[in-house]
Amino acid sequence: MTTFVDTSGLLGLLDADDAGHARAARAWRALLEADEALVTSSHVLVEVYALAQRRLGMDAVRVIATDFAPLMDVVWVDESIHAAALAAFLAAGQRGLSLVDCSSFEVMRRRGVRRAFALDSDFRRQGFEVVPAGR
């Protein structure tokens, strides 16, 4: 099975002060032990690098770039994915939903990925399975 890796999951994994840290760490270990295929997008990487730098510092960015990113297949958001994500983002008109979320959903649908490593509820609301489960 393939699991999409979201910004919220990575930040939760890195930030020991995050309320979801322990759940994220357990789920991440389980994914690695099960030798799950992990996929993310270039949009997620841009977002997680920016947020990690702001919240946790450059050491966290280096950890993502050197320890986590090489474990994932990165789907580069092209014009087609971007256009579909932007259309969905504008149509949704929800303040809490981001363009990065919409591009993630688009990548997942195009790749047939049904599960996300995420700590936010947007993926569940879109009908995807989320690990770690619960909130």
PDB file of N, CA and C in Angstrom, residues 49-104:
ATOM      1  N   TYR A  49       9.073  22.826   4.464  1.00  0.00           N
ATOM      2  CA  TYR A  49      10.353  23.517   4.679  1.00  0.00           C
ATOM      3  C   TYR A  49      10.115  24.912   5.247  1.00  0.00           C
ATOM      4  N   ALA A  50       9.149  25.633   4.686  1.00  0.00           N
ATOM      5  CA  ALA A  50       8.877  26.998   5.151  1.00  0.00           C
ATOM      6  C   ALA A  50       8.356  27.003   6.593  1.00  0.00           C
ATOM      7  N   LEU A  51       7.411  26.115   6.889  1.00  0.00           N
ATOM      8  CA  LEU A  51       6.848  26.075   8.240  1.00  0.00           C
ATOM      9  C   LEU A  51       7.863  25.573   9.261  1.00  0.00           C
ATOM     10  N   ALA A  52       8.645  24.567   8.882  1.00  0.00           N
ATOM     11  CA  ALA A  52       9.660  24.048   9.804  1.00  0.00           C
ATOM     12  C   ALA A  52      10.705  25.116  10.100  1.00  0.00           C
ATOM     13  N   GLN A  53      11.115  25.848   9.075  1.00  0.00           N
ATOM     14  CA  GLN A  53      12.101  26.912   9.291  1.00  0.00           C
ATOM     15  C   GLN A  53      11.552  27.947  10.272  1.00  0.00           C
ATOM     16  N   ARG A  54      10.323  28.366  10.051  1.00  0.00           N
ATOM     17  CA  ARG A  54       9.722  29.397  10.893  1.00  0.00           C
ATOM     18  C   ARG A  54       9.490  28.906  12.323  1.00  0.00           C
ATOM     19  N   ARG A  55       8.969  27.682  12.461  1.00  0.00           N
ATOM     20  CA  ARG A  55       8.576  27.189  13.792  1.00  0.00           C
ATOM     21  C   ARG A  55       9.702  26.510  14.558  1.00  0.00           C
ATOM     22  N   LEU A  56      10.571  25.787  13.838  1.00  0.00           N
ATOM     23  CA  LEU A  56      11.539  24.915  14.509  1.00  0.00           C
ATOM     24  C   LEU A  56      12.992  25.245  14.199  1.00  0.00           C
ATOM     25  N   GLY A  57      13.242  26.008  13.143  1.00  0.00           N
ATOM     26  CA  GLY A  57      14.610  26.383  12.793  1.00  0.00           C
ATOM     27  C   GLY A  57      15.180  25.548  11.657  1.00  0.00           C
ATOM     28  N   MET A  58      16.353  25.972  11.213  1.00  0.00           N
ATOM     29  CA  MET A  58      16.984  25.335  10.049  1.00  0.00           C
ATOM     30  C   MET A  58      17.417  23.893  10.305  1.00  0.00           C
ATOM     31  N   ASP A  59      17.719  23.527  11.535  1.00  0.00           N
ATOM     32  CA  ASP A  59      18.080  22.132  11.804  1.00  0.00           C
ATOM     33  C   ASP A  59      16.927  21.201  11.434  1.00  0.00           C
ATOM     34  N   ALA A  60      15.700  21.628  11.709  1.00  0.00           N
ATOM     35  CA  ALA A  60      14.535  20.816  11.355  1.00  0.00           C
ATOM     36  C   ALA A  60      14.402  20.687   9.839  1.00  0.00           C
ATOM     37  N   VAL A  61      14.686  21.769   9.120  1.00  0.00           N
ATOM     38  CA  VAL A  61      14.637  21.725   7.654  1.00  0.00           C
ATOM     39  C   VAL A  61      15.662  20.716   7.142  1.00  0.00           C
ATOM     40  N   ARG A  62      16.843  20.739   7.713  1.00  0.00           N
ATOM     41  CA  ARG A  62      17.884  19.781   7.300  1.00  0.00           C
ATOM     42  C   ARG A  62      17.467  18.334   7.562  1.00  0.00           C
ATOM     43  N   VAL A  63      16.815  18.097   8.689  1.00  0.00           N
ATOM     44  CA  VAL A  63      16.339  16.744   9.004  1.00  0.00           C
ATOM     45  C   VAL A  63      15.333  16.288   7.947  1.00  0.00           C
ATOM     46  N   ILE A  64      14.412  17.169   7.602  1.00  0.00           N
ATOM     47  CA  ILE A  64      13.423  16.813   6.569  1.00  0.00           C
ATOM     48  C   ILE A  64      14.132  16.510   5.252  1.00  0.00           C
ATOM     49  N   ALA A  65      15.031  17.392   4.853  1.00  0.00           N
ATOM     50  CA  ALA A  65      15.703  17.260   3.552  1.00  0.00           C
ATOM     51  C   ALA A  65      16.620  16.051   3.484  1.00  0.00           C
ATOM     52  N   THR A  66      17.288  15.720   4.572  1.00  0.00           N
ATOM     53  CA  THR A  66      18.282  14.640   4.517  1.00  0.00           C
ATOM     54  C   THR A  66      17.764  13.301   5.034  1.00  0.00           C
ATOM     55  N   ASP A  67      16.824  13.324   6.002  1.00  0.00           N
ATOM     56  CA  ASP A  67      16.369  12.073   6.613  1.00  0.00           C
ATOM     57  C   ASP A  67      15.009  11.605   6.104  1.00  0.00           C
ATOM     58  N   PHE A  68      14.098  12.543   5.853  1.00  0.00           N
ATOM     59  CA  PHE A  68      12.742  12.155   5.478  1.00  0.00           C
ATOM     60  C   PHE A  68      12.487  12.195   3.979  1.00  0.00           C
ATOM     61  N   ALA A  69      12.848  13.271   3.330  1.00  0.00           N
ATOM     62  CA  ALA A  69      12.548  13.418   1.893  1.00  0.00           C
ATOM     63  C   ALA A  69      13.092  12.259   1.048  1.00  0.00           C
ATOM     64  N   PRO A  70      14.309  11.747   1.329  1.00  0.00           N
ATOM     65  CA  PRO A  70      14.804  10.639   0.503  1.00  0.00           C
ATOM     66  C   PRO A  70      13.979   9.344   0.620  1.00  0.00           C
ATOM     67  N   LEU A  71      13.139   9.250   1.648  1.00  0.00           N
ATOM     68  CA  LEU A  71      12.313   8.056   1.830  1.00  0.00           C
ATOM     69  C   LEU A  71      11.031   8.096   0.999  1.00  0.00           C
ATOM     70  N   MET A  72      10.776   9.265   0.383  1.00  0.00           N
ATOM     71  CA  MET A  72       9.506   9.462  -0.316  1.00  0.00           C
ATOM     72  C   MET A  72       9.716   9.665  -1.811  1.00  0.00           C
ATOM     73  N   ASP A  73       8.752   9.171  -2.566  1.00  0.00           N
ATOM     74  CA  ASP A  73       8.684   9.469  -3.986  1.00  0.00           C
ATOM     75  C   ASP A  73       8.025  10.841  -4.092  1.00  0.00           C
ATOM     76  N   VAL A  74       8.704  11.807  -4.683  1.00  0.00           N
ATOM     77  CA  VAL A  74       8.173  13.167  -4.782  1.00  0.00           C
ATOM     78  C   VAL A  74       7.512  13.364  -6.141  1.00  0.00           C
ATOM     79  N   VAL A  75       6.246  13.714  -6.108  1.00  0.00           N
ATOM     80  CA  VAL A  75       5.511  14.050  -7.321  1.00  0.00           C
ATOM     81  C   VAL A  75       5.640  15.558  -7.501  1.00  0.00           C
ATOM     82  N   TRP A  76       6.234  15.959  -8.603  1.00  0.00           N
ATOM     83  CA  TRP A  76       6.421  17.386  -8.878  1.00  0.00           C
ATOM     84  C   TRP A  76       5.133  17.943  -9.444  1.00  0.00           C
ATOM     85  N   VAL A  77       4.586  18.926  -8.764  1.00  0.00           N
ATOM     86  CA  VAL A  77       3.324  19.532  -9.184  1.00  0.00           C
ATOM     87  C   VAL A  77       3.559  20.289 -10.477  1.00  0.00           C
ATOM     88  N   ASP A  78       2.914  19.808 -11.518  1.00  0.00           N
ATOM     89  CA  ASP A  78       3.046  20.441 -12.828  1.00  0.00           C
ATOM     90  C   ASP A  78       1.837  21.347 -13.083  1.00  0.00           C
ATOM     91  N   GLU A  79       1.779  21.904 -14.279  1.00  0.00           N
ATOM     92  CA  GLU A  79       0.707  22.839 -14.619  1.00  0.00           C
ATOM     93  C   GLU A  79      -0.670  22.187 -14.519  1.00  0.00           C
ATOM     94  N   SER A  80      -0.770  20.939 -14.927  1.00  0.00           N
ATOM     95  CA  SER A  80      -2.048  20.234 -14.912  1.00  0.00           C
ATOM     96  C   SER A  80      -2.549  20.015 -13.478  1.00  0.00           C
ATOM     97  N   ILE A  81      -1.671  19.529 -12.614  1.00  0.00           N
ATOM     98  CA  ILE A  81      -2.054  19.308 -11.213  1.00  0.00           C
ATOM     99  C   ILE A  81      -2.387  20.644 -10.556  1.00  0.00           C
ATOM    100  N   HIS A  82      -1.557  21.634 -10.803  1.00  0.00           N
ATOM    101  CA  HIS A  82      -1.782  22.958 -10.212  1.00  0.00           C
ATOM    102  C   HIS A  82      -3.140  23.530 -10.635  1.00  0.00           C
ATOM    103  N   ALA A  83      -3.456  23.438 -11.913  1.00  0.00           N
ATOM    104  CA  ALA A  83      -4.723  23.978 -12.415  1.00  0.00           C
ATOM    105  C   ALA A  83      -5.917  23.267 -11.783  1.00  0.00           C
ATOM    106  N   ALA A  84      -5.855  21.948 -11.695  1.00  0.00           N
ATOM    107  CA  ALA A  84      -6.954  21.189 -11.080  1.00  0.00           C
ATOM    108  C   ALA A  84      -7.079  21.527  -9.595  1.00  0.00           C
ATOM    109  N   ALA A  85      -5.945  21.648  -8.908  1.00  0.00           N
ATOM    110  CA  ALA A  85      -5.956  21.980  -7.482  1.00  0.00           C
ATOM    111  C   ALA A  85      -6.502  23.387  -7.253  1.00  0.00           C
ATOM    112  N   LEU A  86      -6.096  24.327  -8.091  1.00  0.00           N
ATOM    113  CA  LEU A  86      -6.572  25.702  -7.949  1.00  0.00           C
ATOM    114  C   LEU A  86      -8.079  25.776  -8.183  1.00  0.00           C
ATOM    115  N   ALA A  87      -8.565  25.049  -9.169  1.00  0.00           N
ATOM    116  CA  ALA A  87     -10.009  25.030  -9.431  1.00  0.00           C
ATOM    117  C   ALA A  87     -10.770  24.461  -8.231  1.00  0.00           C
ATOM    118  N   ALA A  88     -10.268  23.384  -7.660  1.00  0.00           N
ATOM    119  CA  ALA A  88     -10.915  22.783  -6.484  1.00  0.00           C
ATOM    120  C   ALA A  88     -10.855  23.718  -5.283  1.00  0.00           C
ATOM    121  N   PHE A  89      -9.711  24.375  -5.118  1.00  0.00           N
ATOM    122  CA  PHE A  89      -9.508  25.318  -4.015  1.00  0.00           C
ATOM    123  C   PHE A  89     -10.497  26.483  -4.111  1.00  0.00           C
ATOM    124  N   LEU A  90     -10.627  27.057  -5.289  1.00  0.00           N
ATOM    125  CA  LEU A  90     -11.545  28.170  -5.487  1.00  0.00           C
ATOM    126  C   LEU A  90     -13.000  27.727  -5.343  1.00  0.00           C
ATOM    127  N   ALA A  91     -13.325  26.556  -5.852  1.00  0.00           N
ATOM    128  CA  ALA A  91     -14.694  26.044  -5.758  1.00  0.00           C
ATOM    129  C   ALA A  91     -15.082  25.751  -4.313  1.00  0.00           C
ATOM    130  N   ALA A  92     -14.148  25.245  -3.525  1.00  0.00           N
ATOM    131  CA  ALA A  92     -14.433  24.908  -2.129  1.00  0.00           C
ATOM    132  C   ALA A  92     -14.716  26.164  -1.313  1.00  0.00           C
ATOM    133  N   GLY A  93     -13.952  27.211  -1.553  1.00  0.00           N
ATOM    134  CA  GLY A  93     -14.182  28.467  -0.865  1.00  0.00           C
ATOM    135  C   GLY A  93     -14.117  28.377   0.644  1.00  0.00           C
ATOM    136  N   GLN A  94     -13.299  27.475   1.164  1.00  0.00           N
ATOM    137  CA  GLN A  94     -13.182  27.282   2.615  1.00  0.00           C
ATOM    138  C   GLN A  94     -11.905  27.929   3.127  1.00  0.00           C
ATOM    139  N   ARG A  95     -12.025  28.669   4.161  1.00  0.00           N
ATOM    140  CA  ARG A  95     -10.882  29.382   4.702  1.00  0.00           C
ATOM    141  C   ARG A  95      -9.793  28.437   5.225  1.00  0.00           C
ATOM    142  N   GLY A  96     -10.147  27.326   5.815  1.00  0.00           N
ATOM    143  CA  GLY A  96      -9.171  26.414   6.399  1.00  0.00           C
ATOM    144  C   GLY A  96      -8.512  25.466   5.407  1.00  0.00           C
ATOM    145  N   LEU A  97      -9.048  25.376   4.225  1.00  0.00           N
ATOM    146  CA  LEU A  97      -8.503  24.486   3.199  1.00  0.00           C
ATOM    147  C   LEU A  97      -7.473  25.254   2.378  1.00  0.00           C
ATOM    148  N   SER A  98      -6.302  24.644   2.156  1.00  0.00           N
ATOM    149  CA  SER A  98      -5.240  25.348   1.431  1.00  0.00           C
ATOM    150  C   SER A  98      -5.069  24.810   0.016  1.00  0.00           C
ATOM    151  N   LEU A  99      -4.390  25.594  -0.802  1.00  0.00           N
ATOM    152  CA  LEU A  99      -4.041  25.146  -2.149  1.00  0.00           C
ATOM    153  C   LEU A  99      -3.146  23.910  -2.074  1.00  0.00           C
ATOM    154  N   VAL A 100      -2.259  23.860  -1.108  1.00  0.00           N
ATOM    155  CA  VAL A 100      -1.395  22.675  -0.939  1.00  0.00           C
ATOM    156  C   VAL A 100      -2.254  21.448  -0.636  1.00  0.00           C
ATOM    157  N   ASP A 101      -3.257  21.602   0.235  1.00  0.00           N
ATOM    158  CA  ASP A 101      -4.167  20.480   0.502  1.00  0.00           C
ATOM    159  C   ASP A 101      -4.823  20.006  -0.793  1.00  0.00           C
ATOM    160  N   CYS A 102      -5.337  20.949  -1.566  1.00  0.00           N
ATOM    161  CA  CYS A 102      -6.026  20.585  -2.814  1.00  0.00           C
ATOM    162  C   CYS A 102      -5.081  19.922  -3.807  1.00  0.00           C
ATOM    163  N   SER A 103      -3.844  20.374  -3.864  1.00  0.00           N
ATOM    164  CA  SER A 103      -2.888  19.717  -4.769  1.00  0.00           C
ATOM    165  C   SER A 103      -2.549  18.318  -4.252  1.00  0.00           C
ATOM    166  N   SER A 104      -2.508  18.153  -2.938  1.00  0.00           N
ATOM    167  CA  SER A 104      -2.268  16.822  -2.362  1.00  0.00           C
ATOM    168  C   SER A 104      -3.396  15.866  -2.723  1.00  0.00           C
TER     169      SER A 104
END
